[in-house]
Coordinates of C-alpha atoms in Angstrom, one line a residue:
X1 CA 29.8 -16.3 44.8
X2 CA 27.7 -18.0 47.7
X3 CA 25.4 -20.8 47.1
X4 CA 22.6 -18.6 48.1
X5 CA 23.4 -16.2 45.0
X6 CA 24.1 -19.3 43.3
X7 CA 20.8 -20.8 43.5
X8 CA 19.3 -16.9 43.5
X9 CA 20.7 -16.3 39.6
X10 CA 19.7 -19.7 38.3
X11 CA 16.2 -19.4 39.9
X12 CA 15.9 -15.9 37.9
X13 CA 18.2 -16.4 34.9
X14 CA 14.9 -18.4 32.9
X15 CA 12.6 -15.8 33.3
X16 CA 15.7 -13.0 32.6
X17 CA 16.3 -15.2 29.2
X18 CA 12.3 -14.7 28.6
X19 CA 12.0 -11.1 29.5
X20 CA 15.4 -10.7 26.7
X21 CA 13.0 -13.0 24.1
X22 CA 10.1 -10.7 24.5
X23 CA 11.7 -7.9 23.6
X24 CA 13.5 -9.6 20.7
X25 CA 10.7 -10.5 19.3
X26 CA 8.9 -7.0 19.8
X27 CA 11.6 -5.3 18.0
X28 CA 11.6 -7.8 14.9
X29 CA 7.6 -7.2 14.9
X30 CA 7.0 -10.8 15.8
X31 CA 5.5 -10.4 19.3
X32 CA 2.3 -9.1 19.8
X33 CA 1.4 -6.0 21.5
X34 CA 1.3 -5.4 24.6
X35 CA -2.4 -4.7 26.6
X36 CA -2.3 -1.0 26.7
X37 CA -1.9 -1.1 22.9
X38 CA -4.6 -2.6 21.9
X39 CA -6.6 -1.5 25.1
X40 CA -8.6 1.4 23.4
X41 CA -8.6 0.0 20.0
X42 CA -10.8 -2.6 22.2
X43 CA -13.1 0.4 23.9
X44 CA -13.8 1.9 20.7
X45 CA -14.8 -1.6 19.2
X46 CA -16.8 -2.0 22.3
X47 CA -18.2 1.3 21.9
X48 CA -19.4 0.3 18.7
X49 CA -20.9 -3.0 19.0
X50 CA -23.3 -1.7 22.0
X51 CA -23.9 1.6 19.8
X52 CA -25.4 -1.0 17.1
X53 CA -26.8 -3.3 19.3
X54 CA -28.8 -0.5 21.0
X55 CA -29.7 1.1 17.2
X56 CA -31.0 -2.3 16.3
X57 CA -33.4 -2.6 19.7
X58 CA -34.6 1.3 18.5
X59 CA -35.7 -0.1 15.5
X60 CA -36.9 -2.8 16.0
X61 CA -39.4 -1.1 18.8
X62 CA -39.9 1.7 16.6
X63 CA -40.5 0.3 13.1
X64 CA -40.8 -3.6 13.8
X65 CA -39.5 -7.0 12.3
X66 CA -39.5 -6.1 8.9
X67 CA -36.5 -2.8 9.8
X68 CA -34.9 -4.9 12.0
X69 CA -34.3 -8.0 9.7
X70 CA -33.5 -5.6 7.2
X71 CA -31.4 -3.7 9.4
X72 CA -29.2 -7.1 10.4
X73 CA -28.6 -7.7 6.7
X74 CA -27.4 -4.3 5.6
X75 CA -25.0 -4.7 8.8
X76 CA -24.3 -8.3 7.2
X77 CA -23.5 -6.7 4.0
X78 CA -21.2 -4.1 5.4
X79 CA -19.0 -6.4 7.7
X80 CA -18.8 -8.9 4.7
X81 CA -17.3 -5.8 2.5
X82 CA -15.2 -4.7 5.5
X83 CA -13.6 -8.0 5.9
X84 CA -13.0 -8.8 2.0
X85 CA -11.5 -5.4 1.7
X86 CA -8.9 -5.8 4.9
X87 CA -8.2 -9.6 3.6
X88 CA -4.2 -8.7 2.6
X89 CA -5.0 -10.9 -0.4
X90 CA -8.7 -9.0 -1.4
X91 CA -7.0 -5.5 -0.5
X92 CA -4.1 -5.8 -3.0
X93 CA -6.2 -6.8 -5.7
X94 CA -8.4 -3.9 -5.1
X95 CA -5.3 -1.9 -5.8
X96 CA -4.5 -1.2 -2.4
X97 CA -1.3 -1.8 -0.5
X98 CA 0.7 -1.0 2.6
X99 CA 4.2 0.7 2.8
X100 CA 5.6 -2.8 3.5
X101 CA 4.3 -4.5 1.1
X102 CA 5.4 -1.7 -1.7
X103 CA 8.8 -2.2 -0.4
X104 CA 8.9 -5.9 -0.5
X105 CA 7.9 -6.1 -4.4
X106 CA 10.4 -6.8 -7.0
X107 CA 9.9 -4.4 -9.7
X108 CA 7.8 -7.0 -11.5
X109 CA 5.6 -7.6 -8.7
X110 CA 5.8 -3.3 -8.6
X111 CA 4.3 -3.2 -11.9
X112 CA 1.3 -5.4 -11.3
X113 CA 0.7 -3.0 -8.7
X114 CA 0.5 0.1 -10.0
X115 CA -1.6 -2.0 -13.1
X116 CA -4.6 -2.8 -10.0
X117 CA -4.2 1.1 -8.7
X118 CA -4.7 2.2 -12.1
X119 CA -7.0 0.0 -12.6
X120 CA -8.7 0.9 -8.9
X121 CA -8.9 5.1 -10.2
X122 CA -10.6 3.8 -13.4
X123 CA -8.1 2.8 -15.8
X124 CA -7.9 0.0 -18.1
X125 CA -4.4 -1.4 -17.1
X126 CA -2.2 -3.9 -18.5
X127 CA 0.9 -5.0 -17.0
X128 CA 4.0 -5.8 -19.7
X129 CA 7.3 -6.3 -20.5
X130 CA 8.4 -3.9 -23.4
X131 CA 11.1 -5.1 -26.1
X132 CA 13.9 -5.1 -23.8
X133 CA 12.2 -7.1 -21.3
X134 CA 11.3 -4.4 -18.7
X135 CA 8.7 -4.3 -17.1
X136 CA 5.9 -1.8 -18.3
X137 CA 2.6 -0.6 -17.3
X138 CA -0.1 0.8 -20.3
X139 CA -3.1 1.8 -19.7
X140 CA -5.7 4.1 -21.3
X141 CA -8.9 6.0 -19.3
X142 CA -12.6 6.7 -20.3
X143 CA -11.6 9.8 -21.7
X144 CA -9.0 8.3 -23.9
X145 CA -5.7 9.5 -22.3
X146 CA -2.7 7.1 -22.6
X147 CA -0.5 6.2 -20.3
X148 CA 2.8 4.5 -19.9
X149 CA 4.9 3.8 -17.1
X150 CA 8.1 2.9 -16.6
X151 CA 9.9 1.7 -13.4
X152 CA 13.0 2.7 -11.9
X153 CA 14.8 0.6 -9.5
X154 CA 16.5 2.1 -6.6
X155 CA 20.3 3.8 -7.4
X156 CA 19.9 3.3 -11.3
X157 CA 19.4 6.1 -13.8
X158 CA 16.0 7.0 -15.4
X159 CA 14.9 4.1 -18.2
X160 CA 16.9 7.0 -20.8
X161 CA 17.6 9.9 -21.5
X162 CA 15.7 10.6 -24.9
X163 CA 11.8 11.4 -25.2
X164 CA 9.5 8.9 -24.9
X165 CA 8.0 6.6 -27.3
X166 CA 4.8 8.1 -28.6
X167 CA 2.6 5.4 -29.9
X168 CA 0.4 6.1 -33.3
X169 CA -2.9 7.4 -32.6
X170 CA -6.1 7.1 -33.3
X171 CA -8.8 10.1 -34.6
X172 CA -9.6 11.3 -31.0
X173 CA -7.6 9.8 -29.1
X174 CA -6.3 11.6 -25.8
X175 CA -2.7 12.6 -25.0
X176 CA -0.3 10.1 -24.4
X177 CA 1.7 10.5 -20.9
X178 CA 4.2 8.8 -19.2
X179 CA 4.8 7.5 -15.6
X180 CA 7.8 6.6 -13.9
X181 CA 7.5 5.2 -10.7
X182 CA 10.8 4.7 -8.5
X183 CA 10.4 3.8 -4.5
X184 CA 13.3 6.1 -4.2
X185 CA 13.9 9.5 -3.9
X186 CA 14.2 11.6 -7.8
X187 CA 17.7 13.7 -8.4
X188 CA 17.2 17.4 -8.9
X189 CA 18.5 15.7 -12.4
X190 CA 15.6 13.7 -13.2
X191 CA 13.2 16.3 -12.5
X192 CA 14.8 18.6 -14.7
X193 CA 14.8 15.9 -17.4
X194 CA 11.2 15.4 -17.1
X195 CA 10.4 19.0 -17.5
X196 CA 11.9 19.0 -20.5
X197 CA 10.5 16.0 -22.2
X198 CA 7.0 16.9 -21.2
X199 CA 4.0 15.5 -20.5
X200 CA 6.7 12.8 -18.2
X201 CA 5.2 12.8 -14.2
X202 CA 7.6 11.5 -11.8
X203 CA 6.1 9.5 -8.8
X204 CA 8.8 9.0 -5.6
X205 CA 8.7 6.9 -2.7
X206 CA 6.3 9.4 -0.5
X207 CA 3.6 9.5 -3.6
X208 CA 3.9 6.0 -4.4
X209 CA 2.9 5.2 -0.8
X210 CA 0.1 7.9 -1.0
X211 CA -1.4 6.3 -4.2
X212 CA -0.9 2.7 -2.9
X213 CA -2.6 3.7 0.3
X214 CA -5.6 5.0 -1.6
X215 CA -5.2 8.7 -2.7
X216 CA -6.3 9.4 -6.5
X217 CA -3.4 9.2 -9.0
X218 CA -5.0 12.7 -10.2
X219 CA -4.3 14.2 -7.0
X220 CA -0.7 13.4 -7.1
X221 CA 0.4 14.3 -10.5
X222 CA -1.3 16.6 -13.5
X223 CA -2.4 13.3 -15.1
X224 CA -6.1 13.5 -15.4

């Protein structure tokens, strides 16, 4: 090797090494995106902020003062409700969370969860171990239906094998159902063993990201 190439590879080998970082870091999800990524994600946001801005000038020249101060603080209002709800913190205690964060949870941290989705479509939720010391969901809705789920880590079987534990109830009361949640993929085994118990609804990986995402339990199962 000449001296030229020498001094060539040593004057390029830094930026080489931080080209090699860059896309490191990309790949693990810990470098920002690039320009063209965001680029019309920043359009649209543009788009929108003149769009208001010029709404805001309309009314004011239309209607006066009094619709554009009122104006500013509905928009106040609805960027404060915005911003709490997207807060990762805010969102999950709404009952709302993101495929990552589903997969990231222990199963206790899986049943306070599903305990703020329930509680996010309107049931009263309570998050607890049962007497084994597994973790548990029960809840109950306006119209008095029961619920209790169950939680099936990954490559195990189903919590058993027998019908489940109906619980004493009261004049009037709903039905009692039963939930088991599992981030996995069901056996053509468990759903034949929760057709025959009945009233059991089985919630997989693909629903469980559905419901934590937003979508109505009632739209992914036949509980009401």
């Amino acid at each position: 090797m000449t001296q030229r190439e020498h001094g060539h590879q040593q004057h390029e080998s830094p930026r080489s090494r931080k080209r090699e970082m860059i896309r490191a870091l990309r790949a693990q999800g810990r470098y920002g995106p690039a320009l063209h990524e965001v680029l019309p994600a920043l359009l649209v946001v543009a788009l929108v902020v003149c769009g208001i801005v010029a709404g805001l000038a309309v009314t004011y020249r239309v209607l006066g003062t009094g619709a554009l101060a009122g104006g500013l603080a509905l928009l106040a209002l609805v960027a404060a409700a915005v911003v709490r709800h997207h807060r990762p913190l805010a969102r999950r205690r709404l009952g709302y969370y993101t495929p990552e964060e589903i997969a990231d949870l222990d199963v206790e941290g899986l049943a306070l969860a599903v305990s703020r989705m329930l509680r996010r479509d309107g049931w009263r939720a309570l998050a607890r171990p049962d007497s084994l010391g597994q973790p548990r969901v029960r809840a109950r809705n306006r119209l008095g239906h029961r619920l209790d789920v169950a939680f099936r880590p990954v490559a195990e079987p189903l919590p058993d094998e027998e019908a489940p534990t109906r619980t004493a109830r009261s004049a009037g009361s709903g039905p009692h159902l039963r939930l088991v949640v599992h981030r996995g993929t069901f056996s053509r085994r468990d759903v034949q063993w929760a057709r025959r118990q009945g009233g059991v609804q089985l919630i997989d990986g693909t629903r469980l990201r559905r419901w934590a995402h937003g979508t109505p339990l009632h739209r992914l199962t036949d509980v009401p």
